PDB file of C-alpha atoms in Angstrom:
ATOM      1  CA  MET J   1      69.699  90.989 115.822  1.00 37.00           C
ATOM      2  CA  GLU J   2      73.042  90.314 115.161  1.00 41.00           C
ATOM      3  CA  ASN J   3      73.881  93.881 114.485  1.00 45.00           C
ATOM      4  CA  SER J   4      73.684  95.094 117.928  1.00 55.00           C
ATOM      5  CA  LYS J   5      75.165  92.272 119.515  1.00 50.00           C
ATOM      6  CA  SER J   6      78.296  92.470 117.082  1.00 82.00           C
ATOM      7  CA  PRO J   7      79.817  95.474 117.243  1.00 84.00           C
ATOM      8  CA  TYR J   8      82.912  93.867 116.368  1.00 90.00           C
ATOM      9  CA  LEU J   9      81.843  91.821 113.155  1.00 89.00           C
ATOM     10  CA  LYS J  10      80.134  95.520 112.070  1.00 89.00           C
ATOM     11  CA  LEU J  11      84.090  97.577 113.067  1.00 92.00           C
ATOM     12  CA  SER J  12      85.582  94.555 111.415  1.00 94.00           C
ATOM     13  CA  GLN J  13      83.641  94.197 107.875  1.00 94.00           C
ATOM     14  CA  SER J  14      83.831  98.204 107.713  1.00 96.00           C
ATOM     15  CA  ALA J  15      87.740  97.996 108.426  1.00 97.00           C
ATOM     16  CA  ILE J  16      87.590  94.941 105.461  1.00 97.00           C
ATOM     17  CA  ALA J  17      84.763  98.105 103.285  1.00 97.00           C
ATOM     18  CA  GLY J  18      87.624 100.716 103.411  1.00 98.00           C
ATOM     19  CA  MET J  19      90.498  98.086 101.958  1.00 98.00           C
ATOM     20  CA  MET J  20      88.089  96.702  99.254  1.00 98.00           C
ATOM     21  CA  ALA J  21      87.259 100.828  98.387  1.00 98.00           C
ATOM     22  CA  THR J  22      90.601 101.340  98.087  1.00 98.00           C
ATOM     23  CA  LEU J  23      91.203  98.667  95.258  1.00 98.00           C
ATOM     24  CA  PRO J  24      88.891 100.830  92.560  1.00 98.00           C
ATOM     25  CA  MET J  25      90.262 104.342  93.818  1.00 98.00           C
ATOM     26  CA  THR J  26      94.080 102.967  93.075  1.00 98.00           C
ATOM     27  CA  ILE J  27      93.114 102.164  89.302  1.00 98.00           C
ATOM     28  CA  PHE J  28      91.296 105.246  89.349  1.00 98.00           C
ATOM     29  CA  MET J  29      94.234 107.181  90.351  1.00 98.00           C
ATOM     30  CA  ARG J  30      96.878 105.264  88.617  1.00 96.00           C
ATOM     31  CA  SER J  31      94.627 105.645  85.391  1.00 98.00           C
ATOM     32  CA  ALA J  32      93.685 109.172  85.666  1.00 98.00           C
ATOM     33  CA  TRP J  33      97.450 109.795  86.691  1.00 98.00           C
ATOM     34  CA  LYS J  34      98.995 108.990  82.944  1.00 97.00           C
ATOM     35  CA  GLN J  35      96.637 111.760  81.580  1.00 97.00           C
ATOM     36  CA  LEU J  36      97.903 114.426  83.351  1.00 97.00           C
ATOM     37  CA  PRO J  37     100.382 116.755  81.521  1.00 97.00           C
ATOM     38  CA  GLU J  38     103.549 115.256  81.680  1.00 97.00           C
ATOM     39  CA  GLN J  39     104.468 118.211  83.805  1.00 96.00           C
ATOM     40  CA  GLU J  40     102.325 117.128  86.260  1.00 97.00           C
ATOM     41  CA  GLN J  41     102.583 113.301  86.052  1.00 96.00           C
ATOM     42  CA  TYR J  42     105.448 113.489  89.367  1.00 95.00           C
ATOM     43  CA  ALA J  43     104.472 110.424  92.308  1.00 95.00           C
ATOM     44  CA  LEU J  44     100.590 110.443  93.654  1.00 97.00           C
ATOM     45  CA  PRO J  45     100.557 111.114  97.026  1.00 97.00           C
ATOM     46  CA  PRO J  46     100.242 107.853  98.513  1.00 97.00           C
ATOM     47  CA  ARG J  47     103.916 107.696  97.192  1.00 96.00           C
ATOM     48  CA  GLN J  48     104.806 110.783  98.285  1.00 95.00           C
ATOM     49  CA  ILE J  49     103.898 110.073 101.549  1.00 96.00           C
ATOM     50  CA  THR J  50     105.265 107.003 101.916  1.00 96.00           C
ATOM     51  CA  ARG J  51     108.743 108.106 100.920  1.00 93.00           C
ATOM     52  CA  LYS J  52     108.575 111.499 103.273  1.00 93.00           C
ATOM     53  CA  VAL J  53     107.376 109.002 106.319  1.00 93.00           C
ATOM     54  CA  ILE J  54     109.407 105.654 106.097  1.00 92.00           C
ATOM     55  CA  LYS J  55     112.815 107.444 104.990  1.00 86.00           C
ATOM     56  CA  PRO J  56     114.450 104.347 103.948  1.00 88.00           C
ATOM     57  CA  ALA J  57     111.227 103.796 101.657  1.00 82.00           C
ATOM     58  CA  ARG J  58     113.490 105.730  99.233  1.00 84.00           C
ATOM     59  CA  LYS J  59     116.684 103.267  99.510  1.00 89.00           C
ATOM     60  CA  LEU J  60     113.795 100.517  98.085  1.00 90.00           C
ATOM     61  CA  ASN J  61     113.852  99.499  94.445  1.00 92.00           C
ATOM     62  CA  GLU J  62     110.664 100.604  92.537  1.00 91.00           C
ATOM     63  CA  ARG J  63     108.806  97.280  92.898  1.00 94.00           C
ATOM     64  CA  LYS J  64     109.649  97.267  96.703  1.00 94.00           C
ATOM     65  CA  GLN J  65     108.485 100.801  97.056  1.00 94.00           C
ATOM     66  CA  THR J  66     105.216 100.098  95.168  1.00 95.00           C
ATOM     67  CA  ALA J  67     104.476  97.142  97.547  1.00 96.00           C
ATOM     68  CA  LEU J  68     104.943  99.353 100.481  1.00 96.00           C
ATOM     69  CA  THR J  69     103.079 102.030  99.182  1.00 96.00           C
ATOM     70  CA  LEU J  70     100.118  99.650  97.886  1.00 97.00           C
ATOM     71  CA  PHE J  71     100.332  98.376 101.334  1.00 98.00           C
ATOM     72  CA  LEU J  72      99.813 101.439 103.685  1.00 97.00           C
ATOM     73  CA  HIS J  73      97.427 102.649 101.217  1.00 98.00           C
ATOM     74  CA  PHE J  74      95.344  99.867 101.567  1.00 98.00           C
ATOM     75  CA  ALA J  75      95.807 100.002 105.959  1.00 98.00           C
ATOM     76  CA  PHE J  76      94.983 103.232 105.796  1.00 98.00           C
ATOM     77  CA  GLY J  77      91.768 102.929 103.918  1.00 98.00           C
ATOM     78  CA  ALA J  78      91.395 100.046 106.610  1.00 98.00           C
ATOM     79  CA  VAL J  79      91.438 102.403 109.157  1.00 98.00           C
ATOM     80  CA  ALA J  80      89.455 105.250 107.483  1.00 98.00           C
ATOM     81  CA  GLY J  81      86.536 102.056 106.978  1.00 98.00           C
ATOM     82  CA  LEU J  82      86.936 101.081 109.980  1.00 97.00           C
ATOM     83  CA  ILE J  83      86.496 104.984 112.017  1.00 97.00           C
ATOM     84  CA  TYR J  84      83.496 105.357 109.052  1.00 97.00           C
ATOM     85  CA  GLY J  85      82.037 102.101 110.323  1.00 93.00           C
ATOM     86  CA  MET J  86      82.174 103.717 113.856  1.00 94.00           C
ATOM     87  CA  VAL J  87      79.642 106.649 112.602  1.00 94.00           C
ATOM     88  CA  GLU J  88      77.783 106.553 109.905  1.00 92.00           C
ATOM     89  CA  GLY J  89      74.864 104.838 111.785  1.00 88.00           C
ATOM     90  CA  LYS J  90      74.845 108.167 113.311  1.00 92.00           C
ATOM     91  CA  VAL J  91      75.222 110.552 110.607  1.00 91.00           C
ATOM     92  CA  PRO J  92      71.455 111.680 109.838  1.00 92.00           C
ATOM     93  CA  VAL J  93      71.665 111.685 105.795  1.00 92.00           C
ATOM     94  CA  PRO J  94      70.409 109.338 103.212  1.00 90.00           C
ATOM     95  CA  HIS J  95      73.171 106.270 102.215  1.00 87.00           C
ATOM     96  CA  ALA J  96      73.608 107.390  99.268  1.00 89.00           C
ATOM     97  CA  VAL J  97      75.252 110.128 100.623  1.00 95.00           C
ATOM     98  CA  LYS J  98      77.198 108.636 103.199  1.00 96.00           C
ATOM     99  CA  GLY J  99      80.007 106.872 101.881  1.00 96.00           C
ATOM    100  CA  PRO J 100      80.898 110.131  99.338  1.00 97.00           C
ATOM    101  CA  LEU J 101      80.679 112.638 102.310  1.00 97.00           C
ATOM    102  CA  ALA J 102      83.231 110.075 103.910  1.00 97.00           C
ATOM    103  CA  GLY J 103      85.478 110.353 100.793  1.00 98.00           C
ATOM    104  CA  MET J 104      85.276 114.144 100.859  1.00 98.00           C
ATOM    105  CA  ALA J 105      86.114 113.976 104.752  1.00 97.00           C
ATOM    106  CA  VAL J 106      88.791 112.038 104.068  1.00 98.00           C
ATOM    107  CA  TRP J 107      90.147 114.244 101.443  1.00 98.00           C
ATOM    108  CA  THR J 108      89.733 117.081 103.035  1.00 98.00           C
ATOM    109  CA  GLY J 109      91.040 115.804 106.501  1.00 98.00           C
ATOM    110  CA  SER J 110      94.392 114.838 104.500  1.00 98.00           C
ATOM    111  CA  TYR J 111      95.084 117.208 101.986  1.00 98.00           C
ATOM    112  CA  LEU J 112      94.066 120.732 103.491  1.00 98.00           C
ATOM    113  CA  GLY J 113      94.666 119.210 107.578  1.00 98.00           C
ATOM    114  CA  TRP J 114      97.215 116.737 108.754  1.00 97.00           C
ATOM    115  CA  ILE J 115      99.302 116.005 106.300  1.00 97.00           C
ATOM    116  CA  PRO J 116     100.127 119.845 105.552  1.00 98.00           C
ATOM    117  CA  ALA J 117     100.277 120.242 109.325  1.00 98.00           C
ATOM    118  CA  LEU J 118     102.638 117.401 109.755  1.00 97.00           C
ATOM    119  CA  GLY J 119     104.824 118.950 106.734  1.00 96.00           C
ATOM    120  CA  ILE J 120     104.448 115.624 105.252  1.00 96.00           C
ATOM    121  CA  LEU J 121     102.990 117.228 101.918  1.00 97.00           C
ATOM    122  CA  PRO J 122     102.408 120.941 101.045  1.00 97.00           C
ATOM    123  CA  SER J 123      98.697 121.766 101.142  1.00 97.00           C
ATOM    124  CA  ALA J 124      96.768 120.772  97.980  1.00 97.00           C
ATOM    125  CA  ILE J 125      96.164 124.360  97.449  1.00 97.00           C
ATOM    126  CA  GLU J 126      99.728 123.924  96.909  1.00 96.00           C
ATOM    127  CA  HIS J 127      99.055 121.815  93.884  1.00 95.00           C
ATOM    128  CA  PRO J 128      97.701 121.180  89.616  1.00 97.00           C
ATOM    129  CA  TRP J 129      94.422 121.555  90.109  1.00 97.00           C
ATOM    130  CA  ARG J 130      94.248 118.462  87.507  1.00 98.00           C
ATOM    131  CA  ARG J 131      96.015 116.693  90.574  1.00 97.00           C
ATOM    132  CA  ASN J 132      93.568 117.892  93.041  1.00 98.00           C
ATOM    133  CA  LEU J 133      90.822 117.311  91.207  1.00 98.00           C
ATOM    134  CA  LEU J 134      92.135 113.257  90.234  1.00 98.00           C
ATOM    135  CA  MET J 135      92.330 113.176  93.934  1.00 98.00           C
ATOM    136  CA  ILE J 136      88.958 114.450  94.816  1.00 98.00           C
ATOM    137  CA  VAL J 137      87.219 111.840  92.535  1.00 98.00           C
ATOM    138  CA  ALA J 138      89.207 109.201  93.799  1.00 98.00           C
ATOM    139  CA  HIS J 139      87.791 109.795  97.342  1.00 98.00           C
ATOM    140  CA  LEU J 140      84.863 110.162  96.022  1.00 98.00           C
ATOM    141  CA  ILE J 141      84.897 106.633  94.207  1.00 98.00           C
ATOM    142  CA  TRP J 142      86.547 105.349  97.357  1.00 98.00           C
ATOM    143  CA  GLY J 143      83.241 106.750  98.918  1.00 98.00           C
ATOM    144  CA  LEU J 144      80.790 105.153  97.147  1.00 97.00           C
ATOM    145  CA  THR J 145      82.450 102.076  97.083  1.00 97.00           C
ATOM    146  CA  LEU J 146      83.147 102.112 101.065  1.00 98.00           C
ATOM    147  CA  GLY J 147      79.389 103.123 101.445  1.00 96.00           C
ATOM    148  CA  ALA J 148      77.878 100.329  99.115  1.00 95.00           C
ATOM    149  CA  VAL J 149      80.109  97.747 101.169  1.00 95.00           C
ATOM    150  CA  VAL J 150      79.076  98.368 104.165  1.00 94.00           C
ATOM    151  CA  ARG J 151      75.670  98.716 102.940  1.00 92.00           C
ATOM    152  CA  MET J 152      75.454  95.481 101.953  1.00 91.00           C
ATOM    153  CA  PHE J 153      77.658  94.007 105.062  1.00 89.00           C
ATOM    154  CA  ASN J 154      74.829  96.137 107.440  1.00 84.00           C
ATOM    155  CA  SER J 155      71.966  94.233 105.945  1.00 83.00           C
ATOM    156  CA  GLY J 156      73.438  90.779 105.800  1.00 73.00           C
ATOM    157  CA  LEU J 157      73.720  91.149 109.248  1.00 58.00           C
ATOM    158  CA  THR J 158      70.400  92.612 110.044  1.00 51.00           C
ATOM    159  CA  SER J 159      69.010  89.892 107.622  1.00 53.00           C
ATOM    160  CA  GLY J 160      70.360  87.090 109.894  1.00 52.00           C
ATOM    161  CA  LYS J 161      72.902  86.996 107.133  1.00 53.00           C
ATOM    162  CA  THR J 162      76.577  87.579 107.285  1.00 51.00           C
ATOM    163  CA  TYR J 163      78.609  87.710 104.098  1.00 49.00           C
ATOM    164  CA  ILE J 164      82.113  87.787 105.812  1.00 50.00           C
ATOM    165  CA  ASP J 165      81.928  85.343 108.361  1.00 47.00           C
ATOM    166  CA  LEU J 166      84.899  86.659 110.926  1.00 45.00           C
ATOM    167  CA  GLU J 167      83.106  85.215 114.762  1.00 44.00           C
TER     168      GLU J 167
END
């Protein structure tokens, strides 16, 4: 069975799935952000994190800041997808639940965990509820997409088909 023969292929595909899942998440975030009250339409977390962590980013023009923010956001999605690929087979819950659970784990671990712990952004409890709702739904979208794409890749692996051939 190719699935057990190619753990690197499975992890690579999980990283690709994480990156792919970041696209609908990002589209939703941007669309929902425009619906927030004007006083809550300050930069979304990926932009805030980029500006805080990569201090020279603040000096970049808007277009370059956006490109750097998107690059880092998609890279983080890929890393989170890779981690998902390492653990999803060990989580004893239905497949339909694994992706959204992963999305909520990323949101919780990030916005209530490492991001405020490192002093990058205040904890989610200090942000308006609408912005938190926006980010929670965005992470659920990411997780649903991630789970579906990984499942598609895995079914291709077990059937002998490879949707994205990385070998």
